[in-house]
Structures are given as structure tokens and as C-alpha cells.
Short mmCIF file of N, CA and C in Angstrom, two decimals:
data_model
loop_
_atom_site.label_atom_id
_atom_site.label_comp_id
_atom_site.label_asym_id
_atom_site.label_seq_id
_atom_site.Cartn_x
_atom_site.Cartn_y
_atom_site.Cartn_z
N UNK A 1 113.80 120.02 96.84
CA UNK A 1 113.18 119.85 98.00
C UNK A 1 113.44 120.56 99.45
N UNK A 2 113.05 121.52 99.60
CA UNK A 2 113.65 121.36 101.06
C UNK A 2 113.28 120.96 101.89
N UNK A 3 113.81 120.32 103.07
CA UNK A 3 113.48 119.91 104.56
C UNK A 3 112.41 120.65 104.89
N UNK A 4 111.38 120.15 105.54
CA UNK A 4 110.25 120.27 106.28
C UNK A 4 109.22 119.84 107.27
N UNK A 5 109.20 120.65 108.66
CA UNK A 5 108.49 120.13 109.98
C UNK A 5 107.18 119.19 109.77
N UNK A 6 106.34 118.65 110.23
CA UNK A 6 105.77 118.35 110.68
C UNK A 6 105.52 118.28 112.07
N UNK A 7 104.59 118.91 111.90
CA UNK A 7 103.68 118.68 113.78
C UNK A 7 102.44 117.91 113.72
N UNK A 8 102.49 117.48 114.98
CA UNK A 8 101.26 117.68 115.57
C UNK A 8 100.61 118.87 116.40
N UNK A 9 101.02 119.46 116.71
CA UNK A 9 100.60 120.57 117.99
C UNK A 9 100.87 120.88 118.60
N UNK A 10 101.51 119.31 119.42
CA UNK A 10 101.70 118.90 121.07
C UNK A 10 102.57 119.54 121.62
N UNK A 11 102.30 120.20 122.45
CA UNK A 11 103.32 121.58 122.91
C UNK A 11 104.62 121.13 123.57
N UNK A 12 104.73 120.17 123.42
CA UNK A 12 106.17 119.11 123.71
C UNK A 12 106.88 119.38 122.75
N UNK A 13 106.33 119.14 121.20
CA UNK A 13 107.47 118.84 120.36
C UNK A 13 108.42 120.99 120.36
N UNK A 14 107.17 121.90 120.50
CA UNK A 14 108.40 123.27 120.86
C UNK A 14 109.07 123.19 122.32
N UNK A 15 108.43 122.48 123.68
CA UNK A 15 109.65 122.57 124.46
C UNK A 15 110.39 121.38 124.83
N UNK A 16 110.61 120.32 123.50
CA UNK A 16 111.69 119.64 123.88
C UNK A 16 112.51 119.96 122.56
N UNK A 17 111.45 120.42 121.58
CA UNK A 17 112.92 120.74 120.02
C UNK A 17 112.89 119.55 119.65
N UNK A 18 111.10 119.65 118.92
CA UNK A 18 111.95 118.27 117.99
C UNK A 18 109.70 118.28 117.26
N UNK A 19 110.39 117.53 115.89
CA UNK A 19 109.24 117.94 115.02
C UNK A 19 108.51 116.29 115.62
N UNK A 20 107.54 116.08 115.43
CA UNK A 20 106.66 115.20 114.42
C UNK A 20 107.07 113.83 113.46
N UNK A 21 107.56 114.57 112.19
CA UNK A 21 108.08 114.27 111.84
C UNK A 21 108.74 115.13 110.53
N UNK A 22 109.87 114.72 109.95
CA UNK A 22 110.92 115.48 108.93
C UNK A 22 110.70 114.65 107.68
N UNK A 23 110.87 116.12 106.69
CA UNK A 23 110.39 115.01 105.51
C UNK A 23 111.76 115.99 104.66
N UNK A 24 112.19 115.15 104.13
CA UNK A 24 113.24 115.61 103.03
C UNK A 24 113.46 114.83 101.21
N UNK A 25 112.85 115.97 100.36
CA UNK A 25 112.52 115.34 99.37
C UNK A 25 111.59 113.44 99.64
N UNK A 26 111.89 112.40 99.30
CA UNK A 26 110.99 111.62 98.99
C UNK A 26 110.85 111.00 99.74
N UNK A 27 111.59 111.19 100.80
CA UNK A 27 111.49 110.60 102.61
C UNK A 27 110.44 111.30 103.55
N UNK A 28 110.65 110.74 104.39
CA UNK A 28 109.69 111.26 105.52
C UNK A 28 110.55 110.53 107.01
N UNK A 29 110.44 110.88 107.64
CA UNK A 29 111.24 109.86 109.12
C UNK A 29 110.25 110.92 110.41
N UNK A 30 108.85 109.85 111.02
CA UNK A 30 108.67 110.16 112.14
C UNK A 30 108.79 109.62 113.29
N UNK A 31 108.87 110.73 113.77
CA UNK A 31 109.35 110.43 115.41
C UNK A 31 109.09 109.20 116.24
N UNK A 32 109.15 109.10 117.23
CA UNK A 32 108.94 107.74 117.71
C UNK A 32 107.39 108.45 118.97
N UNK A 33 106.22 107.71 118.30
CA UNK A 33 104.95 108.16 118.80
C UNK A 33 103.97 106.99 119.67
N UNK A 34 103.45 107.86 120.45
CA UNK A 34 103.04 106.80 121.46
C UNK A 34 101.45 106.35 120.97
N UNK A 35 100.99 106.24 122.00
CA UNK A 35 99.36 105.37 121.58
C UNK A 35 98.16 106.78 122.17
N UNK A 36 99.03 107.66 122.74
CA UNK A 36 97.91 109.02 123.75
C UNK A 36 96.80 109.70 122.14
N UNK A 37 95.65 109.55 122.64
CA UNK A 37 94.79 109.74 122.12
C UNK A 37 95.27 111.41 121.93
N UNK A 38 95.41 112.36 120.64
CA UNK A 38 96.30 114.42 121.39
C UNK A 38 95.25 114.97 121.16
N UNK A 39 93.98 113.91 120.98
CA UNK A 39 92.43 115.25 121.22
C UNK A 39 92.12 115.41 121.75
N UNK A 40 92.21 113.85 123.17
CA UNK A 40 92.04 114.11 124.44
C UNK A 40 92.99 113.75 125.54
N UNK A 41 94.22 113.81 125.11
CA UNK A 41 95.35 113.37 126.22
C UNK A 41 94.84 112.58 127.12
N UNK A 42 94.07 111.22 126.67
CA UNK A 42 93.92 110.35 126.75
C UNK A 42 95.19 109.07 126.94
N UNK A 43 94.78 107.88 126.88
CA UNK A 43 95.46 106.84 126.28
C UNK A 43 95.03 105.38 127.58
N UNK A 44 94.95 103.96 126.16
CA UNK A 44 94.12 102.85 126.75
C UNK A 44 95.17 101.59 127.77
N UNK A 45 94.81 101.76 129.00
CA UNK A 45 95.14 100.66 129.25
C UNK A 45 95.93 99.49 128.71
N UNK A 46 95.00 99.18 128.01
CA UNK A 46 95.25 97.84 126.83
C UNK A 46 96.58 98.29 125.86
N UNK A 47 97.73 97.43 125.79
CA UNK A 47 99.05 97.22 124.57
C UNK A 47 97.93 97.44 123.11
N UNK A 48 97.51 96.93 122.52
CA UNK A 48 97.26 96.35 120.90
C UNK A 48 96.25 97.66 120.96
N UNK A 49 95.82 98.20 121.85
CA UNK A 49 94.38 99.50 121.66
C UNK A 49 95.24 100.84 121.26
N UNK A 50 96.52 100.46 122.50
CA UNK A 50 97.92 102.12 122.44
C UNK A 50 98.62 101.35 121.03
N UNK A 51 98.50 100.12 120.51
CA UNK A 51 99.34 100.55 119.13
C UNK A 51 98.50 100.68 118.18
N UNK A 52 97.16 100.56 118.10
CA UNK A 52 96.17 100.81 117.46
C UNK A 52 96.36 101.79 117.25
N UNK A 53 96.09 102.99 118.03
CA UNK A 53 96.09 104.80 118.13
C UNK A 53 97.78 104.58 117.45
N UNK A 54 98.37 104.40 118.24
CA UNK A 54 99.67 105.12 117.61
C UNK A 54 99.98 104.51 116.27
N UNK A 55 99.39 104.39 115.45
CA UNK A 55 99.40 104.26 113.99
C UNK A 55 98.65 104.56 113.57
N UNK A 56 97.13 105.45 114.01
CA UNK A 56 96.51 106.42 113.21
C UNK A 56 97.40 107.73 113.76
N UNK A 57 98.00 107.98 114.31
CA UNK A 57 98.90 109.56 115.04
C UNK A 57 99.99 108.86 114.09
N UNK A 58 100.69 107.71 113.85
CA UNK A 58 101.58 108.21 112.51
C UNK A 58 100.92 108.77 111.14
N UNK A 59 100.12 107.64 111.16
CA UNK A 59 99.39 107.76 110.11
C UNK A 59 98.95 109.48 109.68
N UNK A 60 98.28 109.71 110.74
CA UNK A 60 97.78 111.19 110.40
C UNK A 60 99.00 112.87 110.39
N UNK A 61 100.07 111.95 110.54
CA UNK A 61 101.64 112.71 110.97
C UNK A 61 101.74 112.80 109.30
N UNK A 62 101.91 111.55 108.57
CA UNK A 62 102.65 111.27 107.43
C UNK A 62 101.21 111.49 106.23
N UNK A 63 100.02 111.63 106.60
CA UNK A 63 99.12 112.47 105.79
C UNK A 63 99.12 113.64 105.59
N UNK A 64 99.72 114.39 106.72
CA UNK A 64 100.18 115.52 106.10
C UNK A 64 100.85 116.13 105.74
N UNK A 65 101.78 115.02 106.05
CA UNK A 65 103.20 115.55 105.01
C UNK A 65 102.49 115.56 103.60
N UNK A 66 101.93 114.51 103.41
CA UNK A 66 101.49 113.98 101.45
C UNK A 66 101.90 112.38 101.45
N UNK A 67 102.16 112.07 102.68
CA UNK A 67 102.74 110.30 102.44
C UNK A 67 101.61 109.98 103.32
N UNK A 68 102.10 108.03 102.91
CA UNK A 68 100.55 107.35 103.62
C UNK A 68 101.90 106.09 104.15
N UNK A 69 101.16 105.08 105.14
CA UNK A 69 101.31 104.55 105.42
C UNK A 69 102.49 103.23 104.81
N UNK A 70 101.33 103.13 103.47
CA UNK A 70 101.73 102.50 102.15
C UNK A 70 103.43 102.35 102.22
N UNK A 71 103.81 104.14 102.32
CA UNK A 71 105.45 104.32 102.07
C UNK A 71 106.17 103.88 103.20
N UNK A 72 105.86 103.64 104.01
CA UNK A 72 106.81 102.50 105.24
C UNK A 72 107.91 101.78 104.78
N UNK A 73 109.32 101.98 104.93
CA UNK A 73 110.27 101.17 104.68
C UNK A 73 110.61 100.39 105.74
N UNK A 74 111.47 101.05 107.01
CA UNK A 74 111.73 100.26 108.28
C UNK A 74 110.44 100.91 109.26
N UNK A 75 110.60 100.38 110.35
CA UNK A 75 109.53 100.47 111.25
C UNK A 75 110.89 99.99 113.01
N UNK A 76 110.72 100.67 114.06
CA UNK A 76 110.81 100.01 115.02
C UNK A 76 110.04 100.56 116.06
N UNK A 77 110.22 99.40 116.67
CA UNK A 77 108.86 99.45 118.36
C UNK A 77 110.23 99.38 119.29
N UNK A 78 109.47 100.24 120.07
CA UNK A 78 109.84 100.15 121.51
C UNK A 78 108.72 99.57 122.61
N UNK A 79 109.20 98.45 123.57
CA UNK A 79 108.09 97.93 124.56
C UNK A 79 109.38 97.94 125.82
N UNK A 80 108.46 98.82 126.36
CA UNK A 80 108.83 98.49 128.15
C UNK A 80 109.44 96.67 128.95
N UNK A 81 107.56 96.46 128.45
CA UNK A 81 108.10 94.76 128.42
C UNK A 81 107.93 93.66 127.32
N UNK A 82 108.94 92.75 127.20
CA UNK A 82 108.58 91.76 126.20
C UNK A 82 107.61 90.88 125.52
N UNK A 83 106.60 90.35 126.71
CA UNK A 83 105.96 90.40 126.68
C UNK A 83 104.22 90.86 126.31
N UNK A 84 104.61 92.36 125.60
CA UNK A 84 103.29 92.91 125.00
C UNK A 84 103.45 93.09 124.11
N UNK A 85 104.97 92.49 123.27
CA UNK A 85 104.96 91.99 121.75
C UNK A 85 104.28 91.59 121.15
N UNK A 86 103.75 90.37 121.34
CA UNK A 86 102.69 89.20 121.09
C UNK A 86 101.68 89.46 120.65
N UNK A 87 100.92 90.76 121.47
CA UNK A 87 99.90 90.97 121.42
C UNK A 87 99.41 92.01 120.86
N UNK A 88 100.60 92.58 120.10
CA UNK A 88 100.18 93.69 119.22
C UNK A 88 100.23 92.58 117.58
N UNK A 89 101.00 91.86 117.35
CA UNK A 89 100.69 91.35 116.18
C UNK A 89 99.38 91.43 115.21
N UNK A 90 98.52 90.86 115.78
CA UNK A 90 97.65 91.19 114.86
C UNK A 90 97.51 92.52 114.83
N UNK A 91 97.79 93.64 115.53
CA UNK A 91 97.94 95.37 114.82
C UNK A 91 98.54 95.52 114.22
N UNK A 92 100.65 94.13 113.84
CA UNK A 92 100.79 95.27 112.86
C UNK A 92 100.64 94.67 111.73
N UNK A 93 99.84 93.62 111.92
CA UNK A 93 99.41 93.16 110.57
C UNK A 93 98.31 93.60 109.69
N UNK A 94 97.64 94.69 110.94
CA UNK A 94 96.41 95.67 110.16
C UNK A 94 97.11 96.46 109.28
N UNK A 95 98.08 96.69 110.08
CA UNK A 95 98.62 97.87 108.96
C UNK A 95 99.39 98.28 108.13
N UNK A 96 100.39 96.48 108.14
CA UNK A 96 101.46 96.74 107.56
C UNK A 96 101.68 95.17 106.97
N UNK A 97 100.40 93.86 106.77
CA UNK A 97 100.20 93.08 106.29
C UNK A 97 100.97 93.05 105.00
N UNK A 98 100.83 93.70 103.64
CA UNK A 98 101.26 93.87 102.57
C UNK A 98 102.45 94.93 102.47
N UNK A 99 102.57 95.90 102.86
CA UNK A 99 103.56 96.44 102.95
C UNK A 99 105.20 95.58 103.44
N UNK A 100 105.14 94.89 104.33
CA UNK A 100 106.28 94.23 105.13
C UNK A 100 107.49 95.14 105.38
N UNK A 101 106.99 96.18 106.08
CA UNK A 101 109.06 96.96 105.67
C UNK A 101 110.16 96.03 106.65
N UNK A 102 111.17 96.80 106.76
CA UNK A 102 112.03 96.16 107.54
C UNK A 102 112.46 96.79 109.50
N UNK A 103 111.86 96.23 109.75
CA UNK A 103 111.04 96.06 111.60
C UNK A 103 112.94 96.04 112.11
N UNK A 104 112.12 96.12 113.73
CA UNK A 104 113.85 96.06 114.53
C UNK A 104 111.98 96.48 115.88
N UNK A 105 112.77 95.25 116.73
CA UNK A 105 111.97 95.77 118.30
C UNK A 105 112.89 95.28 119.48
N UNK A 106 112.38 96.61 119.82
CA UNK A 106 113.82 96.77 121.52
C UNK A 106 112.20 96.79 122.64
N UNK A 107 113.19 96.59 123.76
CA UNK A 107 112.94 96.53 124.94
C UNK A 107 113.39 97.29 126.24
N UNK A 108 113.28 98.83 126.42
CA UNK A 108 113.21 99.61 126.45
C UNK A 108 112.15 100.34 127.40
N UNK A 109 112.44 100.91 128.65
CA UNK A 109 111.62 102.07 129.44
C UNK A 109 111.83 103.07 128.63
N UNK A 110 110.20 103.57 128.50
CA UNK A 110 109.86 104.86 127.90
C UNK A 110 109.49 105.73 128.85
N UNK A 111 109.14 106.97 128.70
CA UNK A 111 109.22 108.03 129.53
C UNK A 111 108.42 108.13 130.54
N UNK A 112 106.75 108.09 130.34
CA UNK A 112 105.38 107.96 130.70
C UNK A 112 105.30 106.50 131.12
N UNK A 113 105.04 105.89 132.36
CA UNK A 113 104.56 104.58 132.83
C UNK A 113 103.24 104.14 132.35
N UNK A 114 102.51 105.06 131.60
CA UNK A 114 101.37 104.60 131.07
C UNK A 114 101.64 104.16 129.42
N UNK A 115 102.86 104.35 128.85
CA UNK A 115 102.82 104.31 127.66
C UNK A 115 103.53 102.39 127.44
N UNK A 116 102.83 101.92 126.90
CA UNK A 116 102.89 100.57 126.31
C UNK A 116 104.09 100.05 125.50
N UNK A 117 104.21 101.27 124.40
CA UNK A 117 104.76 100.78 123.53
C UNK A 117 105.23 102.27 122.52
N UNK A 118 106.23 102.55 122.36
CA UNK A 118 106.39 103.49 120.56
C UNK A 118 106.71 103.78 119.63
N UNK A 119 106.32 103.95 118.22
CA UNK A 119 106.86 103.28 117.11
C UNK A 119 107.39 104.82 116.23
N UNK A 120 108.51 104.03 115.21
CA UNK A 120 109.31 105.27 115.13
C UNK A 120 108.94 104.52 114.04
N UNK A 121 109.12 105.54 112.38
CA UNK A 121 108.56 104.68 110.85
C UNK A 121 109.45 105.78 110.08
N UNK A 122 110.43 105.38 109.40
CA UNK A 122 111.05 105.85 107.99
C UNK A 122 110.17 105.71 107.08
N UNK A 123 109.74 106.80 105.87
CA UNK A 123 109.53 105.84 104.89
C UNK A 123 109.94 107.08 103.48
N UNK A 124 109.05 106.39 102.50
CA UNK A 124 109.95 107.18 100.77
C UNK A 124 108.76 107.07 100.03
N UNK A 125 108.70 107.60 99.46
CA UNK A 125 107.01 107.86 98.62
C UNK A 125 107.73 106.81 97.21
N UNK A 126 106.59 106.43 96.95
CA UNK A 126 106.91 105.33 95.64
C UNK A 126 106.93 105.76 94.70
#
């Protein structure tokens, strides 16, 4: 199978030079994704709501590529504020309680100050 680019339709993908996801064979790499609702370009002020929307955005990209969240093997969570990590635990459990992928959490600044979380995932078809 050849490498495929998956786009969310965001103008930033072309302007910056990246894809929402890359598929190569049985593997998918989903770029760092935030809690913006891409249809309305709005974002909640609540970190847990942002986390939930982020998972919906990731899920949409994965489904477009023929994958599901059940295929996720690794996650990276990026938070500007360490205290926002724990309020997201229920959201992480909602999506990954059975899957339990390998995981890393990092505290780092994000591009837009409205962003309170960014999530990157890697998946492999089962």
C-alpha cells in the first residue's frame, strides 16, 4: 500500500505543509489535534470539553482513513498547564478505557492561547 495523506479540509494544512493524518500500510499517524470544532471554528473554554472535541476530531480523521479509535496504540497529550491534566481523565477513560494505549503527557506551550490540550495518536490496524 502506498502512503496516503488524510486532510480535515483545514486551510492550515496547505499553508503550513502538513496533513491531519498519514496512512502507510496498516499504520496511521494523526497530527497533533486540538479541541476546535472545525465546522464552526469555535473552541470551548473548558479543558475537558476541548479534550472531548479533540477525540471527535481525531476519530473523524481516523474513520476517513478506514481506522477507528480502537486501532490507537500510542498517544501524546500536550497541556500548557499541568493542572488541566487530571480534569481530562474521565474523557480519556471514555475513549480509551478498554484500549489503554501507551501514553505520554507533556507540559508545553501551544500555538493559540485558547488551546488547553493537543493530542497526537498513532494507530495500527488490528
